[in-house]
XYZ file of C-alpha atoms in Angstrom:
742
model
C -0.745 46.868 153.576
C 0.348 48.427 150.305
C -0.479 47.672 146.687
C -2.387 44.368 146.205
C 0.101 43.068 143.632
C 2.819 43.100 146.304
C 0.784 40.908 148.633
C -0.924 38.523 146.231
C 1.464 35.645 147.051
C 1.306 35.971 150.849
C 0.171 32.914 152.798
C -2.263 33.304 155.720
C 0.489 33.806 158.294
C 2.141 36.322 155.980
C -1.088 38.324 155.739
C -1.390 38.387 159.542
C 2.234 39.484 159.910
C 1.836 42.306 157.372
C -1.364 43.402 159.125
C 0.437 43.545 162.479
C 3.297 45.430 160.854
C 0.912 47.986 159.349
C -0.640 48.741 162.760
C 2.507 50.617 163.705
C 4.922 50.552 166.621
C 2.362 52.063 169.005
C 0.387 48.822 168.985
C 3.023 46.223 168.013
C 6.639 46.627 169.099
C 9.598 45.908 166.837
C 10.722 43.209 169.288
C 7.368 41.474 168.906
C 7.581 41.664 165.101
C 11.096 40.183 165.215
C 9.687 37.200 167.123
C 6.689 36.774 164.842
C 8.686 36.975 161.607
C 10.174 33.551 162.424
C 6.699 32.002 162.346
C 5.705 33.955 159.227
C 8.817 32.683 157.426
C 8.196 29.094 158.529
C 4.574 29.219 157.337
C 5.563 30.855 154.028
C 7.986 28.030 153.253
C 5.696 25.245 154.472
C 2.757 26.557 152.414
C 4.940 26.484 149.259
C 3.991 29.976 148.122
C 6.242 31.777 145.603
C 9.342 33.305 147.203
C 9.217 36.662 145.501
C 8.425 40.198 146.576
C 7.343 40.407 150.226
C 7.684 36.647 150.705
C 11.350 36.760 149.766
C 12.022 39.395 152.429
C 9.944 37.572 155.049
C 11.808 34.308 154.533
C 15.284 35.831 154.409
C 14.806 37.860 157.589
C 12.801 35.136 159.321
C 15.450 32.441 158.773
C 18.169 34.780 160.047
C 16.098 35.460 163.172
C 15.262 31.775 163.652
C 18.943 30.858 163.960
C 19.092 32.807 167.242
C 15.465 32.322 168.285
C 14.417 32.928 171.879
C 11.163 31.011 171.422
C 11.536 27.945 173.715
C 9.500 25.601 171.508
C 11.322 26.461 168.298
C 14.698 26.301 170.031
C 13.838 22.852 171.422
C 12.786 21.592 167.988
C 15.982 22.890 166.367
C 18.060 21.153 169.024
C 16.181 17.852 168.772
C 16.551 18.043 164.979
C 20.323 18.609 165.386
C 20.369 21.874 163.425
C 20.692 24.307 166.341
C 23.181 27.083 165.561
C 23.371 26.319 161.833
C 22.822 28.885 159.084
C 19.236 27.958 158.377
C 18.024 27.729 154.793
C 14.651 27.051 153.224
C 15.664 23.383 153.045
C 15.810 23.130 156.854
C 12.381 24.699 157.223
C 10.738 22.704 154.422
C 12.248 19.263 155.032
C 13.218 19.195 158.716
C 11.133 21.625 160.798
C 7.791 21.662 158.932
C 7.473 17.843 158.608
C 7.931 17.473 162.372
C 5.256 20.061 163.089
C 2.909 18.508 160.518
C 3.417 14.983 161.860
C 1.330 15.918 164.905
C -1.793 16.485 162.813
C -1.108 13.489 160.599
C -0.729 10.888 163.348
C -2.085 12.416 166.567
C -3.365 15.973 167.101
C -2.343 19.268 165.509
C -2.644 20.877 168.961
C 0.763 19.374 169.807
C 2.438 21.666 167.266
C 0.521 24.668 168.609
C 1.499 23.779 172.180
C 5.154 23.594 171.159
C 5.205 27.008 169.491
C 3.304 28.596 172.400
C 5.349 26.905 175.139
C 7.128 29.142 177.653
C 8.669 26.402 179.791
C 11.838 24.944 178.250
C 11.445 21.523 179.862
C 7.876 21.209 178.580
C 8.999 22.397 175.138
C 11.712 19.720 174.945
C 9.188 17.033 175.889
C 6.900 18.028 173.019
C 9.818 18.442 170.581
C 11.006 14.901 171.312
C 7.478 13.569 170.779
C 7.177 15.393 167.455
C 10.503 13.968 166.279
C 9.304 10.491 167.250
C 5.985 11.013 165.437
C 7.851 12.188 162.341
C 9.961 9.021 162.270
C 6.809 6.967 162.712
C 5.155 8.956 159.907
C 8.078 8.205 157.580
C 7.906 4.499 158.413
C 4.160 4.313 157.750
C 4.487 6.434 154.617
C 7.263 4.224 153.230
C 5.166 1.106 153.808
C 2.224 2.663 151.928
C 4.470 3.816 149.069
C 6.067 0.381 148.696
C 2.721 -1.434 148.756
C 1.154 0.999 146.283
C 4.209 0.925 143.982
C 4.115 -2.884 143.942
C 0.461 -2.706 142.877
C 1.335 -0.268 140.083
C 4.195 -2.450 138.862
C 1.830 -5.440 138.684
C -0.862 -3.574 136.726
C -1.486 -4.439 133.107
C -0.576 -1.826 130.525
C -4.164 -0.597 130.082
C -4.545 0.182 133.798
C -1.313 2.207 133.779
C -2.389 4.546 131.008
C -2.982 8.194 131.845
C -3.655 8.108 135.583
C -2.778 5.661 138.360
C -5.435 4.618 140.869
C -4.467 2.314 143.739
C -6.428 1.297 146.830
C -5.470 -0.519 150.009
C -6.893 -1.601 153.332
C -6.407 0.557 156.425
C -3.714 2.817 155.014
C -3.210 5.647 157.474
C -5.205 8.641 156.157
C -2.576 11.028 157.502
C 0.110 9.834 155.072
C -1.686 8.894 151.852
C -1.371 12.469 150.544
C 2.421 12.423 150.907
C 2.536 8.893 149.495
C 0.480 9.974 146.464
C 2.888 12.862 145.894
C 5.912 10.564 145.963
C 4.289 8.131 143.540
C 3.356 10.968 141.168
C 7.030 11.976 141.162
C 8.149 8.377 140.661
C 5.866 7.574 137.726
C 5.409 11.112 136.316
C 1.640 10.560 136.262
C -1.356 11.702 138.331
C -1.989 9.355 141.264
C -5.109 8.610 143.334
C -4.668 6.594 146.545
C -7.713 5.275 148.424
C -7.623 3.841 151.933
C -10.482 1.551 152.953
C -11.934 1.207 156.428
C -14.748 -1.230 155.954
C -16.862 0.001 153.030
C -15.849 3.627 153.402
C -12.900 4.923 151.437
C -10.918 8.110 151.925
C -8.694 9.180 149.097
C -5.934 11.636 148.329
C -4.783 12.585 144.843
C -1.771 14.393 143.385
C -1.301 15.523 139.802
C 1.441 16.530 137.392
C 1.686 19.887 135.564
C -0.712 19.998 132.634
C -3.474 17.807 134.114
C -6.246 19.503 136.118
C -7.064 17.039 138.864
C -10.058 18.958 140.196
C -11.722 18.999 136.764
C -11.124 15.257 136.399
C -12.783 14.549 139.764
C -15.647 16.894 138.921
C -16.399 14.791 135.845
C -16.598 11.741 138.173
C -18.708 13.464 140.853
C -21.657 11.070 140.449
C -19.497 8.194 141.705
C -18.096 10.091 144.714
C -19.602 11.069 148.039
C -17.386 14.121 148.496
C -14.366 15.721 146.865
C -12.461 18.975 146.932
C -9.121 20.499 146.075
C -7.446 22.214 143.147
C -5.609 21.420 139.908
C -2.612 19.732 141.554
C -4.021 18.139 144.740
C -7.376 16.892 145.955
C -9.148 14.792 148.560
C -12.188 12.568 148.163
C -14.433 10.024 149.842
C -16.567 7.234 148.389
C -18.291 3.951 149.135
C -16.794 0.629 148.113
C -19.765 0.033 145.814
C -18.795 3.155 143.843
C -15.144 2.319 143.224
C -15.545 0.357 139.972
C -17.573 3.120 138.332
C -15.225 5.786 139.695
C -12.219 3.968 138.226
C -13.945 3.626 134.846
C -14.921 7.304 134.705
C -11.503 8.469 135.892
C -9.622 6.432 133.277
C -12.039 7.663 130.618
C -11.334 11.266 131.624
C -7.601 10.577 131.520
C -7.965 9.310 127.939
C -9.657 12.590 127.018
C -7.209 14.945 128.763
C -4.136 12.714 128.208
C -2.002 13.807 131.170
C 1.640 14.135 130.193
C 4.117 15.226 132.833
C 6.516 17.973 131.883
C 9.836 16.329 132.744
C 11.898 19.250 131.465
C 14.693 20.216 133.839
C 15.888 23.789 133.466
C 19.616 24.311 133.955
C 21.609 27.444 134.656
C 24.691 26.151 132.858
C 27.431 23.532 132.727
C 30.274 23.118 135.222
C 33.306 20.847 135.494
C 33.813 18.959 138.743
C 37.495 19.860 139.069
C 36.611 23.581 138.893
C 34.057 23.590 141.735
C 35.034 25.705 144.729
C 33.827 27.240 147.981
C 33.946 30.650 146.304
C 31.562 29.473 143.589
C 29.109 28.098 146.165
C 29.322 31.328 148.198
C 28.459 33.387 145.123
C 25.361 31.264 144.535
C 24.283 31.732 148.178
C 23.671 35.397 147.390
C 20.622 34.302 145.374
C 18.946 32.766 148.448
C 16.374 32.162 149.793
C 15.423 29.433 147.347
C 12.013 27.891 147.082
C 8.809 28.067 145.070
C 9.195 30.760 142.404
C 12.960 31.004 142.993
C 14.284 27.469 142.508
C 17.777 26.360 143.447
C 20.101 26.847 140.430
C 20.791 23.479 138.832
C 23.847 22.682 136.723
C 24.992 19.874 134.479
C 28.244 18.850 136.159
C 30.754 17.199 133.851
C 32.853 14.540 135.539
C 34.740 11.315 134.844
C 33.463 8.947 137.494
C 31.447 8.500 140.684
C 33.376 6.634 143.389
C 32.997 5.368 146.966
C 29.216 5.121 146.697
C 27.391 4.335 149.943
C 23.996 4.700 151.590
C 23.710 6.938 154.643
C 21.014 8.139 157.007
C 19.111 6.420 159.782
C 17.252 4.180 157.320
C 19.953 4.194 154.604
C 17.752 6.207 152.254
C 20.350 8.782 151.153
C 23.094 8.307 148.554
C 26.623 9.567 149.160
C 29.661 9.383 146.872
C 32.785 11.177 145.658
C 32.902 12.793 142.214
C 36.166 12.790 140.270
C 38.153 14.693 139.235
C 38.191 17.164 142.082
C 37.417 14.768 144.940
C 34.070 16.540 145.473
C 31.598 14.978 147.945
C 28.106 14.289 146.607
C 24.874 13.825 148.543
C 21.443 12.902 147.175
C 18.572 12.698 149.633
C 16.052 9.909 149.205
C 17.957 8.359 146.290
C 18.921 4.988 147.725
C 18.176 3.323 144.354
C 21.276 4.984 142.887
C 23.455 2.493 144.743
C 22.315 -0.130 142.191
C 23.313 1.969 139.167
C 26.216 0.754 136.959
C 28.586 3.322 138.481
C 31.681 1.290 137.565
C 30.630 0.750 133.954
C 29.086 3.880 132.462
C 29.075 7.650 132.602
C 26.215 9.761 133.884
C 24.467 13.060 133.360
C 24.750 14.608 136.819
C 22.293 17.428 137.541
C 22.910 19.140 140.838
C 23.200 22.296 142.877
C 26.196 23.454 144.891
C 26.258 24.041 148.609
C 28.740 24.669 151.390
C 29.038 21.737 153.773
C 30.336 22.391 157.288
C 31.766 19.506 159.301
C 33.961 19.660 162.404
C 34.674 23.311 161.784
C 35.789 22.771 158.188
C 33.912 23.972 155.136
C 34.002 22.477 151.665
C 31.941 22.630 148.513
C 29.450 19.796 148.128
C 27.340 18.591 145.211
C 23.665 18.165 146.071
C 22.399 15.931 143.280
C 18.846 15.732 141.971
C 19.366 13.589 138.857
C 21.920 10.904 138.045
C 20.998 9.525 134.640
C 23.093 7.060 132.612
C 24.203 9.113 129.619
C 23.639 6.238 127.195
C 19.897 6.346 127.924
C 19.547 9.898 126.597
C 18.279 9.574 123.044
C 19.771 12.087 120.599
C 20.161 12.394 116.851
C 23.385 10.377 117.175
C 22.212 7.934 119.838
C 19.062 6.199 118.576
C 16.947 3.625 120.402
C 18.468 0.510 118.755
C 21.942 1.675 119.804
C 20.663 2.455 123.310
C 19.397 -1.139 123.490
C 22.809 -2.445 122.401
C 24.522 -0.310 125.034
C 22.154 -1.559 127.741
C 23.093 -5.139 126.864
C 26.756 -4.145 126.864
C 26.485 -2.633 130.353
C 24.771 -5.801 131.598
C 27.558 -7.957 130.132
C 30.282 -5.802 131.707
C 28.526 -5.888 135.085
C 28.475 -9.683 134.891
C 32.274 -9.691 134.528
C 32.408 -10.700 130.850
C 34.004 -8.931 127.869
C 32.033 -7.322 125.044
C 33.372 -6.788 121.524
C 32.307 -4.115 119.025
C 33.556 -4.726 115.459
C 33.854 -1.897 112.905
C 34.415 -2.101 109.133
C 37.246 0.473 109.059
C 39.626 2.236 111.395
C 37.959 5.613 110.768
C 34.516 4.289 111.729
C 36.034 2.791 114.885
C 37.506 6.196 115.757
C 34.126 7.872 115.306
C 32.391 5.487 117.687
C 35.283 5.491 120.120
C 34.737 9.207 120.668
C 31.003 8.640 121.126
C 31.511 5.742 123.527
C 33.979 7.722 125.640
C 31.051 9.967 126.591
C 28.854 6.977 127.518
C 31.089 4.236 128.943
C 33.781 4.657 131.582
C 36.916 5.385 129.483
C 39.025 2.973 131.542
C 36.813 0.122 130.255
C 37.268 0.997 126.562
C 40.054 -1.001 124.931
C 40.654 -0.161 121.253
C 42.380 -2.958 119.379
C 43.586 -2.230 115.851
C 46.669 -2.044 113.678
C 47.313 1.653 114.287
C 48.359 0.938 117.875
C 51.918 0.227 118.904
C 52.881 -3.420 119.347
C 52.904 -2.867 123.114
C 49.339 -1.552 123.094
C 48.185 -4.377 120.831
C 49.768 -6.967 123.119
C 48.165 -5.487 126.256
C 44.668 -5.317 124.754
C 44.920 -8.736 123.082
C 46.076 -10.347 126.334
C 43.117 -8.860 128.219
C 40.733 -10.111 125.528
C 42.180 -13.629 125.633
C 41.848 -13.572 129.426
C 38.172 -12.543 129.090
C 38.672 -9.351 131.086
C 35.521 -7.308 131.643
C 36.199 -4.638 129.029
C 34.558 -3.244 125.925
C 36.969 -4.041 123.083
C 36.713 -1.884 119.954
C 38.139 -3.863 117.034
C 38.295 -3.328 113.285
C 37.072 -6.129 111.027
C 40.558 -6.559 109.503
C 42.086 -6.882 112.969
C 39.363 -9.324 114.011
C 40.272 -11.490 111.000
C 43.954 -11.100 111.868
C 43.348 -12.051 115.492
C 41.093 -14.943 114.563
C 43.764 -16.220 112.160
C 46.567 -16.118 114.740
C 44.751 -16.839 118.017
C 41.746 -18.907 116.971
C 42.490 -21.692 119.427
C 42.848 -19.230 122.336
C 39.828 -16.993 121.680
C 37.041 -17.559 124.173
C 33.460 -16.610 123.431
C 32.866 -12.978 124.503
C 29.672 -12.211 126.378
C 28.528 -10.038 123.474
C 29.725 -9.393 119.911
C 28.220 -6.446 118.021
C 29.072 -5.716 114.399
C 28.471 -2.047 113.612
C 27.818 -1.206 109.956
C 29.149 -4.631 109.068
C 30.635 -4.890 105.582
C 30.645 -8.663 105.303
C 30.492 -11.803 107.378
C 33.313 -11.905 109.915
C 34.307 -15.164 111.613
C 31.559 -16.152 114.038
C 32.662 -16.833 117.596
C 29.308 -16.458 119.341
C 25.667 -17.318 118.760
C 24.852 -14.024 120.485
C 26.256 -11.842 117.710
C 24.246 -8.732 116.955
C 24.280 -6.188 114.173
C 23.829 -2.449 114.499
C 22.017 -1.261 112.607
C 20.164 -4.143 111.027
C 20.870 -4.221 107.307
C 17.232 -3.390 106.527
C 17.602 -0.179 108.562
C 20.480 1.196 106.467
C 19.360 4.514 104.947
C 19.202 4.746 101.165
C 21.472 7.454 99.745
C 21.309 9.844 96.827
C 23.753 12.613 95.908
C 22.822 16.082 94.638
C 24.797 19.197 93.909
C 24.502 21.751 96.688
C 22.322 24.805 96.163
C 23.905 28.261 96.540
C 22.257 28.708 99.947
C 21.509 26.102 102.610
C 18.084 26.996 104.000
C 16.941 24.250 106.398
C 18.941 22.938 109.412
C 21.923 21.039 108.043
C 24.582 18.603 109.195
C 27.940 19.482 107.621
C 30.513 16.725 107.120
C 34.155 17.859 107.129
C 37.457 15.992 107.305
C 40.184 18.611 106.992
C 41.226 21.720 108.875
C 40.909 24.080 105.893
C 37.222 23.273 105.565
C 36.806 23.667 109.309
C 38.172 27.213 109.076
C 35.915 27.968 106.113
C 32.812 26.874 108.033
C 33.652 28.784 111.206
C 31.451 31.683 110.179
C 28.454 29.377 109.623
C 28.142 28.407 113.281
C 24.502 28.803 114.276
C 21.553 26.903 115.681
C 20.725 25.606 112.193
C 24.229 24.298 111.429
C 25.800 21.223 113.016
C 29.320 20.150 112.078
C 30.411 16.522 112.104
C 34.193 16.792 112.196
C 36.028 13.711 110.915
C 39.382 15.427 110.476
C 42.338 13.711 112.049
C 45.916 12.913 111.235
C 47.575 9.552 111.614
C 49.174 9.469 115.066
C 52.941 9.560 115.323
C 54.187 6.047 115.968
C 57.198 5.356 118.144
C 57.881 1.688 118.742
C 60.271 2.432 121.612
C 58.217 5.091 123.355
C 56.487 4.466 126.694
C 53.934 7.171 125.971
C 51.602 5.494 123.479
C 48.627 7.765 122.963
C 47.998 6.946 119.333
C 44.407 8.139 119.189
C 43.069 10.531 116.542
C 41.685 13.951 117.273
C 38.203 13.292 115.959
C 35.033 14.937 117.230
C 31.405 13.986 116.851
C 28.626 16.236 115.721
C 27.234 17.811 118.872
C 23.493 17.582 119.355
C 22.373 21.216 119.516
C 18.698 20.379 119.876
C 17.956 21.125 116.217
C 17.243 18.074 114.084
C 19.131 18.456 110.824
C 17.005 17.917 107.739
C 19.836 17.545 105.255
C 23.481 16.500 105.026
C 26.044 18.707 103.317
C 29.270 16.939 102.349
C 31.724 19.826 102.556
C 34.528 17.279 102.035
C 34.417 13.866 100.357
C 33.877 11.060 102.907
C 36.380 8.218 102.916
C 33.727 5.522 102.589
C 30.046 4.770 102.244
C 29.980 3.976 105.973
C 30.715 7.589 106.888
C 27.901 8.785 104.620
C 25.506 6.201 106.071
C 26.294 7.269 109.637
C 25.484 10.877 108.757
C 22.324 9.979 106.838
C 21.055 7.953 109.807
C 21.028 11.166 111.878
C 18.653 12.985 109.532
C 15.004 13.306 110.494
C 13.170 13.145 107.194
C 10.176 11.321 105.796
C 11.848 11.058 102.414
C 13.793 8.073 101.134
C 16.441 7.945 99.851
C 18.204 10.558 101.975
C 19.601 13.353 99.841
C 23.259 14.246 100.457
C 24.311 17.650 99.116
C 27.776 17.520 97.517
C 29.988 20.547 98.129
C 33.240 19.019 96.839
C 34.608 18.339 93.374
C 36.358 15.490 91.584
C 39.798 16.870 92.432
C 39.024 16.692 96.152
C 37.859 13.108 95.686
C 41.172 12.293 94.013
C 42.990 13.992 96.897
C 41.431 11.531 99.349
C 42.634 8.614 97.212
C 46.148 10.089 97.197
C 46.042 10.524 100.974
C 45.145 6.862 101.448
C 48.025 5.847 99.183
C 50.352 7.887 101.391
C 48.973 6.413 104.615
C 48.884 2.809 103.454
C 51.761 1.885 101.083
C 51.209 -0.739 98.395
C 52.932 -4.123 98.327
C 55.461 -2.997 95.693
C 56.626 -0.054 97.803
C 57.039 -2.236 100.890
C 59.041 -4.765 98.852
C 61.360 -1.962 97.679
C 61.849 -0.839 101.282
C 62.560 -4.403 102.416
C 65.138 -4.832 99.646
C 66.831 -1.588 100.651
C 66.867 -2.639 104.307
C 68.429 -6.033 103.516
C 71.645 -4.186 102.686
C 71.967 -3.226 106.360
C 71.446 -6.639 107.956
C 75.043 -6.813 109.165
C 75.148 -3.195 110.269
C 72.112 -3.668 112.496
C 71.402 -0.021 113.421
C 70.653 2.858 111.057
C 70.583 6.408 112.435
C 69.893 9.269 110.029
C 68.067 12.526 109.469
C 64.676 11.502 108.084
C 65.066 13.694 104.993
C 68.496 12.221 104.238
C 67.157 8.699 104.728
C 64.241 9.298 102.333
C 66.621 10.638 99.678
C 68.896 7.601 100.071
C 65.980 5.145 99.763
C 64.678 6.940 96.658
C 68.138 6.934 95.033
C 68.866 3.289 95.882
C 65.477 1.819 94.894
C 64.678 4.114 91.980
C 61.232 4.509 93.556
C 59.988 7.967 94.604
C 59.362 7.941 98.373
C 58.293 10.716 100.728
C 58.619 10.868 104.524
C 55.094 9.633 105.257
C 55.480 6.622 102.957
C 58.803 5.691 104.550
C 57.409 5.875 108.083
C 54.292 3.873 107.252
C 56.327 1.263 105.366
C 58.505 0.920 108.468
C 55.365 0.447 110.540
C 54.323 -2.502 108.364
C 57.812 -4.015 108.403
C 57.845 -3.683 112.173
C 54.594 -5.708 112.244
C 56.365 -8.350 110.123
C 59.313 -8.566 112.514
C 61.812 -7.101 110.057
C 62.803 -4.093 112.149
C 62.220 -1.837 115.104
C 62.298 1.911 114.730
C 61.770 5.173 116.524
C 61.644 8.790 115.487
C 62.753 11.656 117.704
C 62.421 15.038 116.113
C 63.991 14.834 112.669
C 66.197 11.848 113.574
C 65.089 8.289 112.883
C 66.705 5.132 114.224
C 66.089 1.742 112.607
C 67.207 -1.544 114.114
C 67.271 -4.200 111.390
C 66.266 -7.673 112.572
C 67.382 -10.893 110.960
C 64.694 -13.132 109.461
C 64.706 -16.629 108.003
C 61.538 -16.139 105.956
C 62.270 -15.888 102.210
C 58.982 -14.076 101.473
C 56.827 -11.394 103.072
C 53.307 -12.340 104.129
C 51.646 -8.950 104.434
C 48.608 -10.587 106.027
C 50.738 -10.739 109.183
C 50.629 -6.932 109.399
C 47.414 -5.695 110.993
C 48.223 -2.158 109.850
C 48.504 -3.305 106.226
C 45.223 -5.230 106.513
C 43.419 -2.151 107.814
C 44.917 0.005 105.091
C 43.651 -2.355 102.417
C 40.179 -2.275 103.992
C 40.189 1.543 103.994
C 41.254 1.665 100.346
C 38.706 -0.947 99.231
C 35.935 0.941 101.013
C 36.990 4.204 99.388
C 37.315 2.691 95.907
C 33.742 1.389 96.092
C 32.486 4.742 97.383
C 34.473 6.721 94.788
C 32.989 4.726 91.931
C 29.442 5.264 93.218
C 30.005 9.010 93.702
C 31.287 9.402 90.147
C 28.279 7.541 88.789
C 25.853 9.643 90.839
C 27.506 12.944 89.908
C 28.236 11.931 86.281
C 31.922 12.794 86.687
């Protein structure tokens, strides 16, 4: 038979086949071997032995032969199972053919399966095949009833009884299905499971484990309270008397406390794919790695997508989940995942783990996603997404599902932008409605109207805009379903008794600044906010360096444009699996809030959190100058308004921007630059003094008449937000100078 190492993984049928093969063609013909290889392949898959070496060849050749089998019993079973003529894969053997053959022994007599495979008469074979299919459906019904009853018992257990290992007993559970039921419950709860079925005072049990917990050893330690037991590390059977069950439970739970079974829930992925890039060609390439099975698992991928649509349950008992993944319009199927239909598919985004396959229907082939995991992304705890924030997001999802709006309030525009990028990866983007002074008037009106109408959206609002809105629309504001103040700076107007704070003030990290050492040794989180620093840090990219990029420019603002995409290009620190132990401020943050957000991502036992400063006083001053450019002071706006009053009768001004800036500077005696002019116009547009648009280097200003003798800058949400940014920076700047003795 060859070297032992080549045959070590063979199942019993595989050993027999290799023995027959080694006898030579004089005793066993090639035709006979071609017939037997079908059975050897079926047994190899059903016995869940590793598909490597000889097993891999047996299964590949056996499945190819099975497609065109001449064996009457196998042909009848394929036809009754509605897979006749298909390109058979390990899935068909493991989940369609083998369960039907096994159902005979579970519910009636294993001789039925033998009779089918030995049958020579086609009519007789079809009779048995139909009976096996019926028995399999009956087996699934009985199994589901046992699983549901046992799961209900587990869910009603107190916390102590659910620790370590789950033991559940029931009356007259069918002994032929409790092993499968135990396996399903072990998968569901990620814990070892023991199921016991009572018939009078005699109990028969079946147990299934999780990797890392030796079930046989656990039962051996309880042998004095059992009549019989046997098995291996992952599966076992047992019998006992009803008088022994209390002691058996006590000993088993005691053993579980010693061994502490912890399921390895790690899912190993081959890579990341994007749904709109999936193709038949990609699926065909992956088929070359078949046959899949034990020892050669199906390649799984994290599939990036925007949304899951048209969800429905399919199958004879509606136990399978079907949907369409966008973009790409890719069909998705998930077997035995009926619970997914209750997921918040219309509210949040998901981590989709799946394999690719070719689906044939009515002569047409297309790529299909075969999903194994669909996990709400917001439930995945990372260095950025901590448990308190996960709890807030869960409440938010519940509020949105109930049809109510939720409001998140941020102290500054920059902090809002940071969380907007995070939330876009967690919540369906079409439900996120930013509402702040940097939007065009059209965008502000649309979002404000939806908020006043209590539309089911998540509104992201700055504190200054919330004050502005509360001031103007107080009588129209209805109580949102949820209001969350993130890194709240002070008490905003209360509109709900359900207001929450994230994080709680007591959870704010304490900060301390230190000069950076010449070399950063431990894993570090680098804060940057300009492109020059980004280029400088490019060479530092490694597993021990994470970059939190807060660099963005103020979006171009065009009051007349229909294409309002005024969102900053700001990216979060990606979680690379390495917990940073220190923060390096490669650029000066714009506020304490930005430093606090970074410090909250550091895993350290020390308090306060040490922030390493890699910027100087000149860079700090540069940030202050930038804010002055972005958010003009009252005096500059007054100068602009005075200049504009000279054009009230003219109505429309159309000039090269550079020429216009020079004219304003000459007329007012105040030194303006292009950015200051544009941002002053933005504020005056908020105040109803003008409309403007910029196309290329040309700017058009339409001066509006006003009866107000004075300017109330509180009516400009952009001005309010600018003042908040500058106040936050001034406080931060003073603290930095004190800490660094500048």
